Amino acid sequence: MEEVDVEPTITNIPAISDGKHMGFAWGPGDILVYETRYKASGASGSGCSFIHEIRKDEDIYSPILRKLFNESHHIFVGLQTIREDLPSKSKKPQFVSISKNYRSVIRACMEELQQVAGNTFENMLLLVSILLAIELIWNLCEVLFIDAAPAGSLLLHLLDWVRLHKADVDEKAREVLQSESPAEHRDYWDVVVSYVLQGRLEEVRQMLVKQANLQPAARSMYKQMDTLLSKMPFYNPGGTQTLTEFDVKWRHWHEEVDRCLQDNSFASNRHLELICKILLGDEDTLLDHKELLGTWYHFLVTRLLFCHPTVKLTELHYYAQVYHILTSFSILESLLVYFGSNLREFLLLEYASGLFTHHSLWQLAVDYFDHCPEFGRVYLELQIERVPLETERKALKVLRVCEQRQMSEQVRSICKIMAMRALRNNRLGSALSWSIRAKDAAFATLISERFLQDYCAKGTFSDLDLIDNLGPAMLLSDRLTFLGKYREFHKLYGEKRFREAAKLLLSLMTAKIAPQSFWMTLLTDALPLLEQKEVSHHLSSKHALLIRSAVRNTSHSETDVSANYRMSAISCPKPEVTSFSRKM
């Protein structure tokens, strides 16, 4: 028995010729489709030069689903905090509780989606069907692998699983019971049989009472069926009865049902005879009512209920093969071989890669990659570089992620991108800040020169707060050191601390870290200082004469001035000032 797949939505791709073969490449958030040169005859022909990007439905990122992603992420992060050294018996209740929380979030999302109407109603129903399938599989995995119930209890969990995911019988039952004459409703017997198939025998007995009241002559026959239904034993995990005692009691009941069928006790009533055959787990009878079962797993659980109620977890695979209803998982196996990792990591990487295509959900994906020990780091490094940095705020978020994980290469890359963008927009302060963060000496030098050029053109510095608080960062490059120290000179001069200002200026002139185009500016800055007595006494006569003569010689070119300055600096003794190009 197989479930029929829903017909896929058709997407028309422009420029794809009829009869041509298409190639495609799957991505986490879209598909790339292109026309190939392959022909049916095997020969190659002219292909299309376009590549088409097919994006997934935008509804997948609706506010309702974003809530699902965020809440499930919160559960996932909490799950990782469970101590590894705890014994498995102590972890099991926590795992079961966490699994139920996951399913609760999924079902809440489904309920919200079902309430959505309008133009996207069809898409919402498709999402509901996907989430329903996810919750269905998750619930089964919880029963089989997380809770891992023992024999007896296992079947009870499987019954609950089927009933939860085959709830259409309850809707049909309400319709029947609300009618004027439920026993004569066209869906009456479908409801009764559906209840039997789910092992809901109390509901079956209540429904049969209505039919018995309409047929006084057959009341004894209905009474006999009611007795069989009431006697069917169900295992009680919390009771005093052992599994062996339950098995003996169930076999006695099963033999009694079989005798009733062999004695033709219900031969005159085809509906009661049908119920009797189902209670015996007759395979042909069950297959004849596959439209009521709906799925292969409903068939399997019903068959186990009436034939093997003490089934063990390790026996499920055997019974699935016996009934020829379990498909092979070798597609899955080939994926794992190709990927080369365990199933958990494979699924986490795929899921996180999908989240990274969203403009805000990428932040959730980071935690999933963090808990993939084999390939998580590699995936994160590749994906983080693809996050569009639309704003500085987003860039800082991405940068923080990289810095917390010591991803130095990605940190430099992000900072360079932002520095270049700021420089193009003539935001020198931001550009300098990003270049310092990237520890890019060459770029910091370039921006420092732009600051000095602006100073020469305007006579003032921009972004004073940044320059005044460079601190040790100014050591990144000589030009940045000069910028920071030259600004410090201006502050000293403004505070009338002329001796300290002169000492710093002289150091700037002798340290050879100033750009040649700025030498005349330094010499010009020295003139007012030479008029101060406390400065003139401090400077040696040779330095004072050098500065005065260089400034007066304004008819010379800057090259000549710089040459004179270099030659004179060699012969003159240097002031006793510690070089700040090495120490600060």
Coordinates of C-alpha atoms in Angstrom, one line a residue:
M1 CA 0.0 0.0 0.0
E2 CA 1.4 3.4 -0.9
E3 CA 0.2 6.9 -0.3
V4 CA -0.5 8.9 -3.4
D5 CA 1.8 12.0 -3.7
V6 CA 0.3 15.4 -4.2
E7 CA 0.8 16.7 -7.7
P8 CA 3.6 19.2 -7.8
T9 CA 3.1 22.8 -8.7
I10 CA 4.1 23.6 -12.3
T11 CA 6.6 26.5 -12.7
N12 CA 6.8 27.9 -16.2
I13 CA 10.4 28.8 -17.1
P14 CA 10.8 31.3 -19.9
A15 CA 13.2 30.8 -22.8
I16 CA 13.3 27.0 -22.3
S17 CA 12.5 25.5 -25.7
D18 CA 10.1 22.6 -26.1
G19 CA 11.8 19.3 -26.5
K20 CA 15.1 20.4 -25.0
H21 CA 16.8 18.8 -22.0
M22 CA 17.3 20.8 -18.9
G23 CA 20.0 20.6 -16.3
F24 CA 19.6 21.9 -12.7
A25 CA 21.5 22.3 -9.5
W26 CA 19.8 22.3 -6.1
G27 CA 20.6 25.1 -3.6
P28 CA 19.5 25.6 0.0
G29 CA 17.1 28.3 -1.0
D30 CA 16.6 28.0 -4.7
I31 CA 17.2 25.9 -7.9
L32 CA 19.3 26.9 -10.9
V33 CA 17.9 25.6 -14.2
Y34 CA 19.5 25.8 -17.6
E35 CA 19.0 24.4 -21.1
T36 CA 21.6 21.8 -22.1
R37 CA 23.0 21.0 -25.5
Y38 CA 22.0 17.4 -25.2
K39 CA 19.6 16.0 -27.8
A40 CA 17.6 12.8 -27.9
S41 CA 19.8 11.5 -30.7
G42 CA 22.9 11.9 -28.5
A43 CA 24.4 14.7 -30.6
S44 CA 25.1 18.1 -29.1
G45 CA 23.3 21.2 -30.3
S46 CA 23.2 24.9 -29.6
G47 CA 22.2 25.5 -26.0
C48 CA 20.6 28.5 -24.2
S49 CA 23.0 31.0 -22.7
F50 CA 20.6 31.8 -19.7
I51 CA 20.6 30.4 -16.2
H52 CA 17.3 30.7 -14.5
E53 CA 17.0 31.0 -10.7
I54 CA 13.8 29.5 -9.3
R55 CA 13.2 30.6 -5.8
K56 CA 11.1 28.7 -3.3
D57 CA 7.7 30.1 -2.3
E58 CA 8.1 33.2 -0.1
D59 CA 5.4 31.8 2.1
I60 CA 8.0 29.6 3.7
Y61 CA 9.2 32.6 5.5
S62 CA 5.9 33.9 6.7
P63 CA 5.7 35.3 10.3
I64 CA 4.0 32.0 11.4
L65 CA 6.8 29.9 10.2
R66 CA 9.4 32.3 11.5
K67 CA 7.9 31.7 14.9
L68 CA 8.2 28.0 14.4
F69 CA 11.9 28.4 13.4
N70 CA 12.6 30.6 16.4
E71 CA 10.8 28.4 19.0
S72 CA 12.3 25.1 17.7
H73 CA 15.8 26.8 17.7
H74 CA 15.2 27.7 21.4
I75 CA 14.4 24.0 22.1
F76 CA 17.4 22.8 20.2
V77 CA 19.9 25.1 22.1
G78 CA 18.4 23.9 25.4
L79 CA 18.8 20.3 24.3
Q80 CA 22.5 20.8 23.8
T81 CA 23.0 21.7 27.4
I82 CA 22.0 18.2 28.7
R83 CA 25.1 16.8 30.3
E84 CA 26.9 14.1 28.3
D85 CA 28.0 12.2 31.4
L86 CA 24.5 11.5 32.6
P87 CA 23.4 7.9 32.4
S88 CA 21.0 7.2 29.5
K89 CA 18.1 6.3 31.9
S90 CA 18.3 9.7 33.4
K91 CA 18.3 11.4 30.0
K92 CA 15.3 9.5 28.6
P93 CA 12.6 11.5 30.3
Q94 CA 14.2 14.7 29.3
F95 CA 14.5 13.6 25.7
V96 CA 10.9 12.5 25.6
S97 CA 9.8 15.8 27.1
I98 CA 11.9 17.8 24.6
S99 CA 10.5 15.7 21.7
K100 CA 6.9 16.5 22.8
N101 CA 7.8 20.2 23.0
Y102 CA 9.0 20.1 19.4
R103 CA 5.8 18.4 18.3
S104 CA 3.7 20.8 20.2
V105 CA 5.4 23.8 18.5
I106 CA 4.8 22.1 15.1
R107 CA 1.1 21.4 15.8
A108 CA 0.6 25.0 17.0
C109 CA 2.1 26.3 13.8
M110 CA -0.2 24.0 11.8
E111 CA -3.3 25.4 13.6
E112 CA -2.2 28.9 12.9
L113 CA -1.7 28.2 9.2
Q114 CA -5.1 26.6 9.0
Q115 CA -6.7 29.8 10.1
V116 CA -5.0 31.8 7.4
A117 CA -7.3 32.5 4.4
G118 CA -7.1 34.7 1.3
N119 CA -5.1 34.5 -1.8
T120 CA -2.4 32.3 -0.2
F121 CA -4.9 29.8 1.2
E122 CA -3.8 27.0 -1.2
N123 CA -0.1 27.6 -0.3
M124 CA -1.0 27.5 3.4
L125 CA -2.7 24.1 3.0
L126 CA 0.4 22.8 1.3
L127 CA 2.6 24.0 4.2
V128 CA 0.1 22.4 6.6
S129 CA 0.4 19.1 4.8
I130 CA 4.2 19.3 4.9
L131 CA 4.2 20.1 8.7
L132 CA 1.6 17.3 9.2
A133 CA 4.0 14.8 7.6
I134 CA 6.9 16.1 9.7
E135 CA 4.9 15.7 12.9
L136 CA 3.7 12.3 11.8
I137 CA 7.3 11.0 11.3
W138 CA 8.6 12.8 14.4
N139 CA 5.9 11.2 16.5
L140 CA 6.8 7.7 15.2
C141 CA 10.5 8.3 15.8
E142 CA 9.6 9.4 19.3
V143 CA 7.7 6.2 19.9
L144 CA 10.4 3.9 18.4
F145 CA 13.7 5.5 19.2
I146 CA 13.2 8.1 22.1
D147 CA 10.6 6.5 24.3
A148 CA 11.4 3.0 23.0
A149 CA 8.5 1.5 24.8
P150 CA 8.7 -2.2 25.7
A151 CA 6.5 -5.0 24.4
G152 CA 2.8 -4.4 25.3
S153 CA 3.3 -0.7 25.8
L154 CA 4.7 -0.3 22.3
L155 CA 1.4 -1.2 20.6
L156 CA -0.5 1.2 22.8
H157 CA 1.8 4.0 21.7
L158 CA 1.5 3.1 18.0
L159 CA -2.3 3.1 18.4
D160 CA -2.2 6.6 19.9
W161 CA 0.0 7.6 17.0
V162 CA -2.4 6.3 14.4
R163 CA -5.4 7.9 16.1
L164 CA -3.8 11.2 16.3
H165 CA -3.0 11.3 12.6
K166 CA -6.2 9.7 11.4
A167 CA -8.7 12.1 13.0
D168 CA -11.1 12.3 10.0
V169 CA -13.2 9.5 11.5
D170 CA -14.1 11.8 14.4
E171 CA -15.4 14.5 12.0
K172 CA -17.4 11.9 10.2
A173 CA -18.7 10.5 13.5
R174 CA -19.9 13.9 14.6
E175 CA -21.8 14.3 11.3
V176 CA -23.5 10.9 11.8
L177 CA -24.4 11.5 15.4
Q178 CA -25.9 14.9 14.7
S179 CA -28.2 13.5 12.1
E180 CA -31.9 12.7 12.8
S181 CA -31.3 9.0 12.6
P182 CA -27.6 8.1 13.1
A183 CA -28.1 4.4 12.5
E184 CA -29.6 5.0 9.1
H185 CA -27.0 7.6 8.0
R186 CA -25.0 6.6 4.9
D187 CA -21.7 6.8 6.7
Y188 CA -22.8 5.0 9.8
W189 CA -21.0 1.7 9.1
D190 CA -17.9 3.4 7.8
V191 CA -17.6 5.1 11.2
V192 CA -18.2 1.8 13.0
V193 CA -15.6 0.0 10.9
S194 CA -13.1 2.9 11.2
Y195 CA -13.4 2.8 15.0
V196 CA -12.8 -1.0 15.0
L197 CA -9.7 -0.5 12.8
Q198 CA -8.3 2.0 15.4
G199 CA -9.1 -0.3 18.3
R200 CA -11.6 2.2 19.7
L201 CA -14.0 -0.5 20.9
E202 CA -15.9 1.5 23.4
E203 CA -17.0 3.9 20.7
V204 CA -17.9 0.8 18.5
R205 CA -20.2 -0.5 21.3
Q206 CA -21.9 2.8 21.7
M207 CA -22.5 3.0 18.0
L208 CA -23.9 -0.6 17.7
V209 CA -26.4 0.1 20.5
K210 CA -28.2 2.6 18.1
Q211 CA -28.3 -0.1 15.4
A212 CA -29.6 -2.8 17.8
N213 CA -32.4 -0.5 18.8
L214 CA -33.6 -0.4 15.2
Q215 CA -33.4 -4.2 14.8
P216 CA -35.1 -5.9 17.8
A217 CA -35.0 -9.3 16.1
A218 CA -31.2 -9.1 15.8
R219 CA -30.7 -7.8 19.4
S220 CA -29.2 -11.0 20.7
M221 CA -26.6 -11.0 17.8
Y222 CA -25.6 -7.5 18.7
K223 CA -25.4 -8.5 22.3
Q224 CA -23.0 -11.3 21.5
M225 CA -20.8 -8.9 19.5
D226 CA -20.9 -6.4 22.4
T227 CA -19.7 -9.2 24.7
L228 CA -16.7 -10.0 22.4
L229 CA -15.8 -6.3 22.2
S230 CA -16.0 -5.8 25.9
K231 CA -13.8 -8.8 26.6
M232 CA -10.9 -7.8 24.3
P233 CA -8.0 -7.3 26.7
F234 CA -5.6 -4.3 26.4
Y235 CA -2.3 -4.3 28.2
N236 CA -2.0 -2.0 31.2
P237 CA 1.6 -1.0 31.7
G238 CA 0.8 0.3 35.2
G239 CA -1.2 -2.7 36.3
T240 CA -0.1 -5.9 38.2
Q241 CA -0.7 -8.2 35.2
T242 CA 2.5 -9.5 33.6
L243 CA 3.0 -9.5 29.9
T244 CA 2.8 -13.3 29.9
E245 CA -0.5 -13.3 31.7
F246 CA -1.9 -10.7 29.3
D247 CA -0.8 -12.8 26.3
V248 CA -2.6 -15.9 27.6
K249 CA -5.7 -13.9 28.3
W250 CA -5.6 -12.3 24.8
R251 CA -5.2 -15.7 23.1
H252 CA -8.2 -17.1 24.9
W253 CA -10.2 -14.1 23.7
H254 CA -8.9 -14.5 20.2
E255 CA -9.9 -18.2 20.1
E256 CA -13.4 -17.2 21.3
V257 CA -13.8 -14.7 18.4
D258 CA -12.5 -17.4 16.0
R259 CA -15.1 -19.9 17.2
C260 CA -17.9 -17.3 16.7
L261 CA -16.8 -16.9 13.1
Q262 CA -16.5 -20.6 12.5
D263 CA -20.0 -21.2 14.0
N264 CA -21.4 -18.6 11.7
S265 CA -22.7 -16.7 14.7
F266 CA -22.8 -13.5 12.6
A267 CA -23.5 -15.0 9.1
S268 CA -26.9 -13.4 8.8
N269 CA -25.5 -9.9 9.4
R270 CA -22.6 -9.0 7.0
H271 CA -21.6 -5.9 9.0
L272 CA -21.2 -7.9 12.3
E273 CA -19.4 -10.7 10.4
L274 CA -17.0 -8.1 8.9
I275 CA -16.3 -6.7 12.4
C276 CA -15.6 -10.3 13.6
K277 CA -13.1 -10.8 10.7
I278 CA -11.3 -7.6 11.6
L279 CA -11.1 -8.6 15.2
L280 CA -9.2 -11.7 14.0
G281 CA -6.8 -9.6 12.0
D282 CA -7.8 -11.2 8.6
E283 CA -5.4 -9.7 6.1
D284 CA -7.7 -9.9 3.1
T285 CA -10.5 -8.2 5.0
L286 CA -8.2 -5.4 6.0
L287 CA -7.0 -4.8 2.5
D288 CA -10.5 -4.7 1.2
H289 CA -11.0 -1.7 3.5
K290 CA -7.8 0.1 2.6
E291 CA -9.8 3.3 1.8
L292 CA -10.7 3.5 5.5
L293 CA -7.2 2.7 6.6
G294 CA -5.7 5.2 4.3
T295 CA -2.1 4.5 4.9
W296 CA 0.3 1.5 5.1
Y297 CA 1.2 2.3 8.6
H298 CA -2.4 2.3 9.7
F299 CA -2.7 -1.2 8.2
L300 CA 0.4 -2.4 10.0
V301 CA -0.7 -1.1 13.4
T302 CA -4.2 -2.6 13.0
R303 CA -2.8 -5.9 11.9
L304 CA -0.5 -6.0 14.9
L305 CA -3.3 -5.0 17.3
F306 CA -5.5 -8.0 16.3
C307 CA -2.7 -10.5 15.6
H308 CA 0.5 -9.6 17.6
P309 CA -0.4 -7.3 20.5
T310 CA 2.8 -8.1 22.4
V311 CA 5.1 -7.1 19.5
K312 CA 8.6 -5.9 20.4
L313 CA 10.5 -3.0 19.0
T314 CA 13.0 -5.3 17.3
E315 CA 10.2 -7.2 15.6
L316 CA 8.6 -4.3 13.8
H317 CA 10.9 -4.5 10.8
Y318 CA 10.2 -8.2 10.4
Y319 CA 6.4 -7.7 10.4
A320 CA 6.7 -4.8 7.9
Q321 CA 8.6 -7.1 5.5
V322 CA 6.1 -9.9 6.0
Y323 CA 3.3 -7.6 5.0
H324 CA 5.3 -6.2 2.1
I325 CA 4.6 -2.6 3.0
L326 CA 8.0 -1.2 4.1
T327 CA 10.0 0.5 1.3
S328 CA 13.8 0.3 1.3
F329 CA 15.8 3.0 2.9
S330 CA 18.8 2.5 0.4
I331 CA 18.3 6.0 -1.1
L332 CA 18.9 7.5 2.3
E333 CA 21.9 5.2 2.8
S334 CA 23.5 6.3 -0.5
L335 CA 23.1 9.9 0.7
L336 CA 24.9 9.2 3.9
V337 CA 27.7 7.3 2.0
Y338 CA 28.1 10.3 -0.4
F339 CA 28.0 12.8 2.4
G340 CA 30.4 10.8 4.6
S341 CA 28.8 11.7 8.0
N342 CA 26.2 10.6 10.4
L343 CA 22.5 11.2 9.8
R344 CA 22.2 13.8 12.6
E345 CA 24.9 16.0 11.2
F346 CA 23.7 15.6 7.6
L347 CA 20.2 16.7 8.5
L348 CA 21.4 19.6 10.7
L349 CA 23.7 20.9 8.0
E350 CA 21.0 20.8 5.3
Y351 CA 18.5 22.5 7.6
A352 CA 20.9 25.2 8.7
S353 CA 22.0 25.9 5.1
G354 CA 18.4 26.5 4.2
L355 CA 18.0 29.0 7.1
F356 CA 21.0 30.9 5.9
T357 CA 19.2 32.0 2.8
H358 CA 16.9 34.1 4.9
H359 CA 17.7 37.7 5.8
S360 CA 17.3 37.2 9.5
L361 CA 17.0 33.5 10.2
W362 CA 20.7 33.0 9.3
Q363 CA 21.4 33.9 12.9
L364 CA 19.6 30.7 14.1
A365 CA 21.6 28.6 11.6
V366 CA 24.8 29.5 13.3
D367 CA 24.0 27.5 16.4
Y368 CA 23.1 24.5 14.3
F369 CA 26.5 24.6 12.6
D370 CA 28.2 25.0 16.0
H371 CA 26.8 21.6 17.0
C372 CA 28.0 19.8 13.9
P373 CA 31.5 18.7 15.0
E374 CA 32.7 17.3 11.7
F375 CA 31.6 19.8 9.0
G376 CA 29.9 22.5 10.9
R377 CA 32.8 24.9 11.0
V378 CA 33.5 24.5 7.2
Y379 CA 29.8 25.1 6.4
L380 CA 29.7 28.2 8.6
E381 CA 32.8 29.7 7.0
L382 CA 31.4 29.2 3.5
Q383 CA 27.9 30.5 4.4
I384 CA 28.9 33.5 6.5
E385 CA 30.7 35.0 3.5
R386 CA 27.4 34.9 1.5
V387 CA 25.4 37.0 4.0
P388 CA 24.6 40.3 2.4
L389 CA 25.9 43.2 4.5
E390 CA 23.2 45.8 3.8
T391 CA 23.9 47.9 6.9
E392 CA 26.6 48.4 9.4
R393 CA 24.3 47.0 12.1
K394 CA 24.0 43.7 10.2
A395 CA 27.8 43.7 9.5
L396 CA 28.5 44.1 13.2
K397 CA 26.2 41.1 13.9
V398 CA 28.0 39.0 11.4
L399 CA 31.4 40.2 12.7
R400 CA 30.4 39.3 16.2
V401 CA 29.6 35.8 15.1
C402 CA 33.0 35.5 13.4
E403 CA 35.0 37.0 16.3
Q404 CA 33.3 34.7 18.9
R405 CA 34.5 31.7 16.8
Q406 CA 38.0 33.0 16.0
M407 CA 37.3 33.1 12.3
S408 CA 40.1 35.6 11.6
E409 CA 40.0 35.4 7.8
Q410 CA 36.3 36.1 7.7
V411 CA 36.7 39.0 10.2
R412 CA 39.3 40.6 7.9
S413 CA 37.1 40.1 4.8
I414 CA 34.0 41.7 6.4
C415 CA 36.0 44.6 7.8
K416 CA 37.6 45.3 4.4
I417 CA 34.3 45.2 2.6
M418 CA 32.8 47.7 5.0
A419 CA 35.9 49.9 5.0
M420 CA 35.8 50.1 1.2
R421 CA 32.1 50.9 1.2
A422 CA 32.6 53.6 3.8
L423 CA 35.5 55.1 1.8
R424 CA 33.5 55.2 -1.4
N425 CA 30.8 57.1 0.5
N426 CA 33.5 59.5 1.8
R427 CA 32.8 58.4 5.4
L428 CA 36.5 58.5 6.5
G429 CA 35.8 57.9 10.2
S430 CA 33.9 54.7 9.6
A431 CA 36.4 53.5 7.0
L432 CA 39.3 54.0 9.4
S433 CA 37.4 52.2 12.2
W434 CA 36.8 49.2 9.9
S435 CA 40.3 49.1 8.7
I436 CA 41.7 49.2 12.2
R437 CA 39.3 46.3 13.1
A438 CA 40.6 44.4 10.1
K439 CA 44.2 45.1 11.2
D440 CA 44.8 46.2 7.5
A441 CA 47.9 48.4 7.7
A442 CA 47.9 49.3 4.0
F443 CA 44.3 50.4 4.0
A444 CA 44.7 52.3 7.3
T445 CA 47.6 54.1 5.7
L446 CA 45.5 55.1 2.7
I447 CA 42.7 56.4 4.9
S448 CA 45.1 58.3 7.1
E449 CA 46.5 60.1 4.1
R450 CA 42.9 61.0 3.1
F451 CA 42.4 62.5 6.6
L452 CA 45.6 64.6 6.1
Q453 CA 44.6 65.7 2.7
D454 CA 41.3 66.9 4.0
Y455 CA 43.1 68.8 6.8
C456 CA 45.3 70.5 4.3
A457 CA 42.2 71.5 2.2
K458 CA 39.9 72.5 5.1
G459 CA 42.2 73.3 7.9
T460 CA 40.3 71.1 10.4
F461 CA 40.1 67.4 11.2
S462 CA 36.8 65.4 10.8
D463 CA 35.9 62.6 13.2
L464 CA 37.9 64.0 16.1
D465 CA 36.4 61.5 18.6
L466 CA 37.8 58.6 16.6
I467 CA 41.2 60.2 16.1
D468 CA 41.5 61.4 19.7
N469 CA 40.8 57.8 21.0
L470 CA 43.0 55.7 18.7
G471 CA 45.1 54.5 21.6
P472 CA 47.4 51.6 20.7
A473 CA 45.5 51.1 17.4
M474 CA 47.6 54.0 15.9
L475 CA 50.6 51.7 15.8
L476 CA 49.0 49.7 13.0
S477 CA 50.8 51.8 10.4
D478 CA 53.3 54.7 10.4
R479 CA 50.9 57.0 8.7
L480 CA 48.2 56.3 11.2
T481 CA 50.7 56.9 14.0
F482 CA 51.6 60.2 12.4
L483 CA 47.9 61.2 12.1
G484 CA 47.2 60.4 15.8
K485 CA 50.3 62.2 17.0
Y486 CA 49.8 65.2 14.8
R487 CA 46.3 65.5 16.2
E488 CA 47.8 65.2 19.7
F489 CA 50.1 68.1 18.8
H490 CA 47.1 70.3 18.0
K491 CA 45.5 69.5 21.3
L492 CA 48.7 70.4 23.2
Y493 CA 49.0 73.6 21.3
G494 CA 45.3 74.5 21.9
E495 CA 45.9 73.9 25.7
K496 CA 48.9 76.3 25.5
R497 CA 51.3 73.5 26.5
F498 CA 53.8 74.9 24.0
R499 CA 56.9 73.1 25.3
E500 CA 55.2 69.7 25.1
A501 CA 53.7 70.6 21.7
A502 CA 57.1 71.6 20.4
K503 CA 58.8 68.5 21.7
L504 CA 56.1 66.4 19.9
L505 CA 56.3 68.3 16.7
L506 CA 60.1 68.0 16.6
S507 CA 59.7 64.2 17.1
L508 CA 57.3 64.1 14.2
M509 CA 59.8 66.0 12.0
T510 CA 62.7 63.7 12.9
A511 CA 60.9 60.4 13.0
K512 CA 60.5 60.4 9.2
I513 CA 57.0 59.0 9.3
A514 CA 55.3 62.1 7.8
P515 CA 54.3 62.1 4.2
Q516 CA 56.5 64.4 2.0
S517 CA 53.5 66.4 1.0
F518 CA 53.0 67.3 4.7
W519 CA 56.6 68.5 5.5
M520 CA 55.9 72.1 4.7
T521 CA 52.8 72.0 6.9
L522 CA 54.9 70.8 9.8
L523 CA 57.5 73.5 9.3
T524 CA 54.8 76.1 9.1
D525 CA 53.3 74.8 12.4
A526 CA 56.7 75.2 14.0
L527 CA 56.9 79.0 13.4
P528 CA 54.5 80.2 16.1
L529 CA 56.2 77.9 18.6
L530 CA 59.6 79.5 18.0
E531 CA 58.2 82.8 19.2
Q532 CA 57.5 81.3 22.7
K533 CA 60.4 81.8 25.1
E534 CA 60.0 78.5 26.9
V535 CA 60.2 76.7 23.5
S536 CA 63.1 78.7 22.1
H537 CA 65.2 77.9 25.3
H538 CA 64.3 74.2 25.0
L539 CA 65.3 73.8 21.3
S540 CA 68.9 73.8 20.3
S541 CA 70.1 76.7 18.2
K542 CA 70.8 74.5 15.2
H543 CA 67.2 73.1 15.2
A544 CA 65.7 76.6 15.5
L545 CA 67.9 78.0 12.6
L546 CA 67.0 74.9 10.5
I547 CA 63.3 75.4 11.0
R548 CA 63.4 79.2 10.4
S549 CA 65.5 79.0 7.2
A550 CA 63.3 76.1 5.8
V551 CA 60.2 78.1 6.3
R552 CA 61.6 81.4 4.9
N553 CA 62.7 79.6 1.8
T554 CA 59.2 79.5 0.4
S555 CA 60.4 80.1 -3.1
H556 CA 61.9 76.6 -3.2
S557 CA 59.8 73.6 -4.2
E558 CA 58.6 71.2 -1.6
T559 CA 61.2 68.7 -2.9
D560 CA 64.0 71.2 -2.3
V561 CA 62.7 71.9 1.2
S562 CA 62.4 68.3 2.0
A563 CA 65.9 67.7 0.7
N564 CA 67.4 70.5 2.8
Y565 CA 65.4 69.2 5.8
R566 CA 66.8 65.7 5.3
M567 CA 70.4 66.9 4.8
S568 CA 70.3 69.3 7.8
A569 CA 68.6 66.6 10.0
I570 CA 71.6 64.4 9.5
S571 CA 74.1 66.9 10.7
C572 CA 72.1 68.2 13.6
P573 CA 71.9 66.3 16.9
K574 CA 68.5 64.9 17.6
P575 CA 66.5 66.0 20.6
E576 CA 66.3 63.6 23.5
V577 CA 62.8 62.4 22.7
T578 CA 61.7 58.8 22.6
S579 CA 60.6 57.7 19.2
F580 CA 56.9 57.0 19.2
S581 CA 57.0 55.1 16.0
R582 CA 58.2 52.1 18.0
K583 CA 57.0 52.8 21.5
M584 CA 54.0 54.7 22.6

